[in-house]
XYZ file of C-alpha atoms in Angstrom:
527
model
C 146.221 112.366 122.496
C 146.462 112.975 126.105
C 149.672 111.694 128.148
C 148.204 108.800 130.286
C 149.946 106.437 132.579
C 147.704 103.291 131.753
C 148.065 100.257 133.635
C 146.492 97.328 132.293
C 144.778 94.907 135.255
C 143.265 92.521 133.584
C 140.312 90.490 135.501
C 139.617 87.278 134.838
C 135.912 86.180 136.019
C 136.111 82.722 137.963
C 135.036 80.780 140.699
C 138.664 79.298 141.921
C 140.841 81.051 143.974
C 142.903 83.588 143.237
C 144.991 84.949 145.542
C 145.622 88.733 146.276
C 146.798 90.474 142.844
C 150.059 93.094 143.582
C 150.702 94.785 140.782
C 153.402 96.942 139.727
C 151.757 99.835 138.861
C 153.050 102.948 140.834
C 151.811 106.240 140.432
C 152.683 109.972 141.953
C 150.354 112.350 143.632
C 150.416 114.982 141.129
C 149.111 112.311 138.290
C 146.388 114.747 137.873
C 143.822 113.137 135.599
C 146.590 111.176 133.396
C 146.380 108.289 136.141
C 143.877 105.944 134.184
C 142.982 102.182 135.160
C 141.758 99.762 132.598
C 140.218 96.354 133.072
C 139.791 93.933 130.526
C 136.925 91.659 132.126
C 137.408 88.183 130.320
C 135.650 84.360 131.029
C 137.785 81.673 130.412
C 140.350 83.724 128.503
C 137.839 85.169 126.377
C 136.344 88.230 126.587
C 133.253 89.594 128.279
C 130.966 91.980 126.208
C 129.608 94.705 128.508
C 127.585 97.584 128.265
C 126.012 100.342 131.005
C 122.072 99.219 129.504
C 123.203 95.905 130.829
C 125.368 96.863 133.530
C 126.599 99.112 136.566
C 130.203 98.823 136.749
C 132.123 100.117 139.906
C 134.864 100.484 141.844
C 135.594 99.668 145.989
C 139.301 101.440 146.649
C 140.284 101.113 150.170
C 143.400 104.045 151.110
C 146.484 102.878 153.688
C 144.660 105.228 156.501
C 141.584 103.636 155.958
C 139.613 106.117 153.564
C 137.228 103.860 151.367
C 136.190 105.211 147.532
C 133.458 103.846 145.828
C 132.844 104.651 141.874
C 131.592 104.307 138.779
C 133.702 102.623 136.352
C 133.870 103.991 132.327
C 132.874 101.954 129.580
C 136.254 102.407 126.745
C 135.485 99.281 124.597
C 132.053 97.200 125.037
C 132.423 94.724 122.444
C 135.785 93.403 124.287
C 134.647 94.395 128.028
C 137.243 96.993 128.739
C 136.951 98.876 131.454
C 138.450 102.238 132.835
C 138.814 104.267 135.603
C 140.762 107.443 135.991
C 142.283 107.692 139.700
C 140.664 111.137 141.161
C 142.346 113.947 143.309
C 140.801 112.298 146.620
C 142.788 109.031 146.007
C 145.830 110.156 144.920
C 146.012 112.465 147.950
C 146.761 109.304 149.950
C 150.086 107.635 149.499
C 151.378 103.970 149.957
C 149.453 100.496 148.721
C 145.697 100.753 147.670
C 143.275 97.861 148.043
C 140.972 97.961 145.312
C 138.173 95.318 143.911
C 136.003 95.361 140.857
C 131.727 94.884 140.920
C 129.095 93.931 138.132
C 125.904 94.971 138.674
C 123.602 93.461 135.926
C 120.222 95.639 135.323
C 116.994 94.280 135.792
C 118.320 91.333 138.211
C 120.126 90.745 141.790
C 123.591 89.380 140.173
C 126.535 91.011 141.376
C 130.199 89.630 140.257
C 132.528 90.188 142.729
C 136.537 90.329 140.630
C 139.578 89.310 141.569
C 141.494 91.692 144.781
C 144.206 94.067 143.916
C 146.665 96.463 144.998
C 148.381 99.756 143.378
C 150.879 102.310 144.953
C 150.585 106.193 144.528
C 153.976 107.460 146.063
C 154.668 111.339 146.735
C 156.454 113.135 144.213
C 159.931 114.983 145.159
C 157.971 118.163 144.124
C 156.022 118.252 147.152
C 159.166 117.520 149.192
C 160.747 120.509 148.529
C 161.332 123.063 151.861
C 158.226 125.479 152.040
C 161.018 128.799 152.587
C 162.430 127.693 148.730
C 161.217 129.794 146.250
C 159.380 127.054 144.721
C 158.054 129.426 141.617
C 161.080 130.641 141.096
C 162.429 127.130 140.265
C 159.362 126.078 138.603
C 159.839 128.798 136.352
C 163.953 128.843 136.631
C 163.296 124.792 135.041
C 160.754 126.254 132.517
C 163.063 128.620 131.059
C 165.796 125.749 130.643
C 163.379 122.958 129.483
C 162.474 126.293 125.996
C 166.275 126.859 125.663
C 166.734 123.269 125.271
C 164.221 122.510 123.520
C 165.146 125.843 120.620
C 168.566 123.978 120.434
C 167.189 121.132 119.634
C 164.771 122.714 117.153
C 167.708 124.451 115.622
C 169.572 120.974 115.533
C 166.980 119.682 113.453
C 166.273 122.146 111.209
C 169.739 121.798 109.802
C 169.506 118.578 109.597
C 165.914 118.577 107.483
C 166.946 121.430 105.559
C 169.062 119.019 103.509
C 169.181 119.265 99.610
C 167.012 116.889 97.519
C 167.875 118.166 94.132
C 171.362 117.759 92.486
C 170.834 120.917 89.786
C 171.404 123.109 93.524
C 174.120 121.045 95.200
C 177.221 123.384 94.864
C 174.700 126.332 96.814
C 173.903 123.621 99.519
C 176.679 122.702 100.671
C 177.443 126.602 101.084
C 174.180 127.077 102.682
C 174.944 123.991 105.228
C 178.235 125.606 106.435
C 177.345 128.653 106.837
C 174.319 127.673 108.726
C 176.507 124.725 110.999
C 179.429 128.530 111.836
C 176.075 130.008 113.017
C 174.482 127.607 114.941
C 177.843 126.427 116.522
C 178.001 130.401 117.750
C 174.413 130.250 119.093
C 175.023 127.174 120.563
C 177.977 128.652 122.588
C 176.165 131.529 123.215
C 173.357 129.809 124.781
C 175.349 127.659 126.832
C 177.274 130.416 128.661
C 174.138 132.470 129.037
C 172.418 129.342 130.598
C 175.691 129.093 132.703
C 175.361 132.611 133.781
C 171.867 132.167 134.749
C 172.536 129.624 136.894
C 174.711 131.703 138.688
C 172.255 134.507 139.125
C 169.555 132.451 140.333
C 171.584 130.764 143.147
C 173.161 134.154 144.323
C 170.198 135.971 143.961
C 166.910 133.938 145.958
C 166.119 136.573 147.979
C 165.495 139.264 145.570
C 162.030 140.399 144.585
C 159.977 138.798 142.519
C 159.742 141.843 140.382
C 163.736 141.584 139.338
C 163.615 137.672 138.611
C 160.909 138.183 136.225
C 162.672 141.165 134.583
C 165.912 139.229 134.097
C 163.883 136.451 133.148
C 162.078 137.662 130.306
C 165.786 139.664 129.123
C 167.288 136.312 128.640
C 164.382 134.869 126.805
C 164.131 137.456 124.693
C 167.968 137.118 123.792
C 167.335 133.146 122.582
C 164.153 134.265 120.374
C 166.988 136.967 118.507
C 169.387 133.796 118.294
C 166.293 131.390 116.929
C 165.787 134.624 114.800
C 168.963 134.809 113.234
C 168.648 131.145 112.494
C 165.556 130.955 110.897
C 166.430 134.218 108.614
C 169.834 132.362 107.716
C 167.828 129.421 106.702
C 165.151 131.102 104.092
C 167.846 133.420 103.054
C 169.718 130.119 101.779
C 165.959 128.961 100.044
C 166.898 125.762 99.830
C 164.331 123.058 98.606
C 162.428 121.735 101.855
C 162.217 117.468 101.603
C 157.970 118.227 101.330
C 158.196 120.607 97.955
C 160.441 117.344 96.274
C 157.763 115.025 97.000
C 155.153 116.841 96.106
C 157.164 117.327 93.333
C 157.276 113.476 92.395
C 153.629 112.860 92.994
C 152.600 115.224 90.321
C 154.682 113.420 87.998
C 152.274 110.554 88.257
C 152.807 108.873 85.142
C 149.316 108.180 82.574
C 149.500 104.484 82.875
C 149.129 104.636 86.766
C 146.193 106.783 86.125
C 144.633 104.619 83.310
C 144.646 101.961 86.014
C 143.008 103.495 89.036
C 140.213 104.358 86.727
C 140.311 100.822 86.109
C 140.335 100.548 89.788
C 137.302 102.850 90.346
C 135.157 100.376 87.524
C 135.153 97.334 89.285
C 134.921 98.306 92.473
C 131.394 100.167 90.890
C 130.856 96.815 89.231
C 130.945 94.973 92.001
C 129.431 97.338 94.568
C 125.844 96.969 91.323
C 126.352 93.026 92.149
C 126.997 92.823 95.997
C 125.717 95.677 97.473
C 123.826 96.265 100.793
C 120.761 98.517 98.748
C 117.171 97.788 97.795
C 116.946 95.508 94.561
C 113.479 94.567 94.759
C 111.343 97.342 93.840
C 108.352 98.209 96.453
C 106.917 100.794 94.050
C 107.205 102.158 90.075
C 109.676 104.773 89.706
C 107.114 107.578 89.746
C 106.083 106.402 93.550
C 102.936 105.030 92.185
C 101.584 101.781 93.272
C 102.638 98.790 90.989
C 100.082 97.790 88.631
C 98.864 93.478 88.124
C 96.593 93.454 85.376
C 94.732 89.797 86.451
C 95.437 88.170 89.443
C 93.567 84.712 91.228
C 93.821 84.877 94.770
C 94.152 80.922 95.163
C 97.458 81.359 93.477
C 98.653 84.505 94.866
C 101.906 83.888 94.993
C 101.978 83.232 90.835
C 101.183 86.805 90.491
C 102.793 88.745 93.446
C 105.806 87.117 94.863
C 107.303 90.652 96.827
C 106.529 93.055 99.390
C 105.093 96.123 97.842
C 102.050 98.369 97.124
C 99.867 96.975 94.001
C 96.750 98.167 92.227
C 94.866 95.352 90.883
C 91.951 94.069 88.453
C 90.740 91.715 87.034
C 91.407 89.778 90.673
C 89.187 86.652 91.312
C 88.806 84.251 94.586
C 89.701 87.126 96.510
C 87.465 88.537 99.558
C 83.623 89.246 98.462
C 84.282 88.451 95.038
C 86.218 92.000 94.602
C 87.882 92.313 91.144
C 89.476 95.501 91.648
C 91.671 97.724 94.573
C 94.251 98.789 96.562
C 96.361 95.699 97.934
C 99.797 95.896 100.126
C 101.741 92.975 100.548
C 104.191 92.181 103.481
C 106.295 89.354 102.560
C 108.347 86.875 105.915
C 111.022 84.787 104.381
C 114.103 84.045 104.479
C 114.855 84.348 100.970
C 118.195 85.065 100.417
C 118.380 85.972 96.097
C 116.170 88.215 95.178
C 115.706 87.064 91.881
C 114.500 83.268 93.019
C 111.239 84.258 94.782
C 110.292 81.903 97.141
C 106.951 80.643 98.451
C 106.917 82.073 102.311
C 104.513 83.525 105.244
C 102.952 87.133 104.392
C 100.321 89.706 105.283
C 97.956 91.143 102.831
C 95.690 94.156 102.842
C 93.423 94.637 100.699
C 91.168 97.884 99.618
C 88.302 98.107 97.549
C 88.230 100.294 95.016
C 86.016 103.159 95.870
C 85.061 102.480 99.022
C 87.025 103.895 102.178
C 85.618 102.025 105.356
C 85.828 98.969 104.649
C 89.641 97.245 104.254
C 90.461 93.279 104.010
C 93.621 91.362 105.779
C 94.608 87.763 105.030
C 97.764 86.129 105.848
C 99.290 83.974 103.505
C 100.656 80.453 105.017
C 103.401 78.411 102.520
C 101.399 80.154 99.377
C 97.793 79.025 100.733
C 95.701 82.132 101.886
C 94.136 81.983 104.949
C 90.086 83.120 106.398
C 89.677 87.111 105.124
C 88.913 89.281 107.982
C 87.018 92.362 107.472
C 87.806 95.697 109.343
C 85.692 98.482 109.213
C 87.704 102.011 109.004
C 85.556 104.254 111.655
C 83.602 107.768 110.033
C 82.666 110.067 112.696
C 80.052 111.843 110.377
C 78.066 108.252 109.651
C 75.807 107.792 112.265
C 75.782 103.584 112.109
C 79.284 103.409 113.911
C 79.325 99.724 115.135
C 79.876 98.144 118.879
C 83.574 97.570 117.965
C 84.110 100.811 116.266
C 83.198 102.653 119.924
C 85.530 100.110 122.012
C 88.496 100.978 119.252
C 87.653 105.170 119.693
C 87.765 104.294 123.893
C 90.307 102.613 124.127
C 92.895 105.118 121.640
C 91.781 107.547 123.846
C 93.149 105.898 127.210
C 95.994 105.274 125.236
C 96.727 109.168 124.467
C 95.625 109.932 128.085
C 98.125 107.627 129.057
C 100.965 108.251 127.199
C 99.548 112.415 128.557
C 100.661 111.256 131.820
C 103.628 109.230 131.122
C 105.111 112.168 129.905
C 104.715 114.571 133.165
C 105.167 112.008 135.463
C 108.047 109.314 136.211
C 108.095 106.663 138.853
C 110.745 104.479 139.192
C 108.946 102.434 141.783
C 110.734 101.084 144.808
C 114.101 99.681 143.480
C 116.825 97.151 146.107
C 119.823 99.048 146.932
C 123.251 97.798 146.287
C 124.699 97.110 149.507
C 128.514 97.001 149.821
C 131.955 96.761 152.133
C 129.816 94.012 154.522
C 126.325 96.158 155.020
C 123.951 93.353 155.022
C 120.066 93.928 155.040
C 118.894 94.450 159.002
C 116.000 92.467 158.491
C 113.649 90.553 156.483
C 111.246 93.712 156.122
C 114.332 96.524 155.686
C 115.539 95.789 152.954
C 116.932 99.072 151.716
C 115.059 100.570 148.378
C 115.562 103.520 146.599
C 112.405 105.320 144.589
C 112.761 108.320 142.093
C 109.310 109.839 141.593
C 109.433 112.750 138.447
C 106.865 115.430 137.809
C 107.415 118.391 135.537
C 110.977 118.039 136.501
C 110.891 117.914 139.788
C 112.286 115.119 141.008
C 111.084 113.369 144.444
C 113.818 110.465 145.959
C 112.955 108.580 148.696
C 115.003 106.020 150.847
C 113.689 103.353 153.230
C 114.805 99.695 155.091
C 117.654 99.520 157.677
C 121.046 97.995 157.635
C 123.635 96.408 159.769
C 127.456 94.488 159.711
C 128.720 97.928 159.339
C 131.878 98.497 162.104
C 132.614 101.956 160.782
C 132.108 105.041 158.404
C 132.001 104.181 154.616
C 129.585 103.915 152.155
C 126.973 100.964 152.322
C 125.338 101.028 149.126
C 125.143 102.499 145.965
C 121.850 103.407 143.935
C 121.099 102.434 140.547
C 123.102 104.594 137.577
C 119.786 105.514 136.442
C 118.965 107.157 139.457
C 122.690 107.750 139.987
C 123.274 110.407 137.488
C 119.667 112.328 138.108
C 120.674 113.214 141.553
C 123.678 115.698 140.928
C 124.385 116.728 143.991
C 125.447 115.310 147.529
C 122.403 115.179 149.794
C 122.588 114.847 153.993
C 120.168 113.486 156.662
C 119.640 112.671 160.284
C 118.531 108.866 161.413
C 118.022 107.613 164.745
C 120.198 104.709 165.720
C 120.278 101.535 168.308
C 119.979 102.734 171.979
C 123.801 102.620 172.903
C 124.016 104.489 176.659
C 121.650 106.515 175.601
C 119.991 107.609 172.476
C 122.284 108.060 169.210
C 121.733 109.461 166.173
C 123.874 108.362 162.417
C 124.262 111.319 159.688
C 124.327 109.971 155.744
C 124.938 110.775 152.981
C 123.521 110.162 149.532
C 126.288 111.579 147.224
C 126.110 112.574 143.629
C 127.013 109.598 142.531
C 123.881 107.047 143.957
C 126.692 106.095 147.180
C 124.287 105.455 150.271
C 127.178 106.520 152.836
C 127.518 106.903 156.893
C 129.754 109.854 157.586
C 129.523 109.836 161.309
C 128.133 108.636 164.525
C 127.261 109.314 168.079
C 127.684 105.753 168.274
C 131.073 105.346 170.437
C 131.521 101.737 168.849
C 129.434 101.151 165.409
C 129.178 97.161 166.058
C 128.359 94.803 163.502
C 124.945 94.315 165.604
C 123.347 97.850 165.422
C 120.521 99.159 163.761
C 120.931 101.145 160.750
C 118.352 102.673 159.574
C 117.877 104.867 156.223
C 114.727 106.273 155.717
C 114.054 109.345 154.603
C 112.593 110.939 151.117
C 114.500 114.203 149.851
C 113.223 117.026 146.779
C 115.974 118.141 144.008
């Protein structure tokens, strides 16, 4: 299990006023891939189910120095509406109080829910504040060695505590072994502490020595600690003590006959319960050999008296059927709210009849409350028969068209124009310049188009987000240049379509970007 720092920030979806949520969340610059913000989304204090199938959920972060980050959130618990976001390195690089807000975009609609604003703090840690002239690698190496030695001392002490004898017959031998081990451990601990004190003194006196010399001395002391551990391990092994796990295993093997009998009875009861209540098919669709179930006599005017359940049947001596068919194959598909298969109810269903030795005809009828409606005849298409009906020709043409359309769909996919989700104050410049994105996939070659224009932007940063389905296909950031409003001469803007689907304004020749400026994004990109 990863050792993460998880900060839970509850976001209740409401239209009532919510002041800025100043959280007590504080992480450090070197919390790489471990600083996690967790967001339970609720409405009226009840969880709101969310999934990537129905929603795109993302977060906007504004750092203390004005840097803006927009990214997608992960779905941790879809049923309980719990989202999470691991703070990336480019956010951890900015120290101070960060402002953030979560957005929920409902797919297929123009609905966007904006959650409560909140803050969190990133603080610089001590290791980043060490003087550059200090030999940082040596200090880290010493700290690591010190931690290893201390851990080994703890391991030795735990080994002694866990070496307690659970078998009374060897009590005397246990006491003697424990005394020997204790003496050896005390002696070893003193030696290790002496070595650590000497090593600290030498490190302080030799900071300016070469890296090779320090590495050689470190290896020497590590080897001494390894030797001490080996001696203690050998002493424990030579004492021939019985470990706790061995005692527990012996006790487990002494299970009584009564307990075993009780387990067998419980297993039999569970099997009977599964047979009675289990979720398995209790009504046969065919015989045990896979053949159609034979019905010796059937009156289609009283259909439910002979056939009550879904299945494949072969009937003989049939009366009141279509075209007076007396023998053939019958397929019945039942549609009902039946809950007890032993008490069939009069219900709706679909009947299909194939007359005996006739592969060209099929009769279909619906059963409604036990009464068969009008029979419909369906002719099977036979390409060797010259007498093909007009209906059969139309069916052949329709099927051929569907196959061609399926082939085209497999080689050409077009999302059509989809509105971008505008963020950070960006709005549509005019009614005929709504920002949109489109992706066309032709045999693996993707073409992405952007069109429209925005305004309301007063600085660099993201202006819109592409739908997740398109964002996932981009893969890498692509930059493009656009003209913009004439202000003291001709000007240009540089935009980026990032790998996570952001449309971002990177730079501009405008001296000051005003909220009234025209910022077009018309471009076609091939991936």
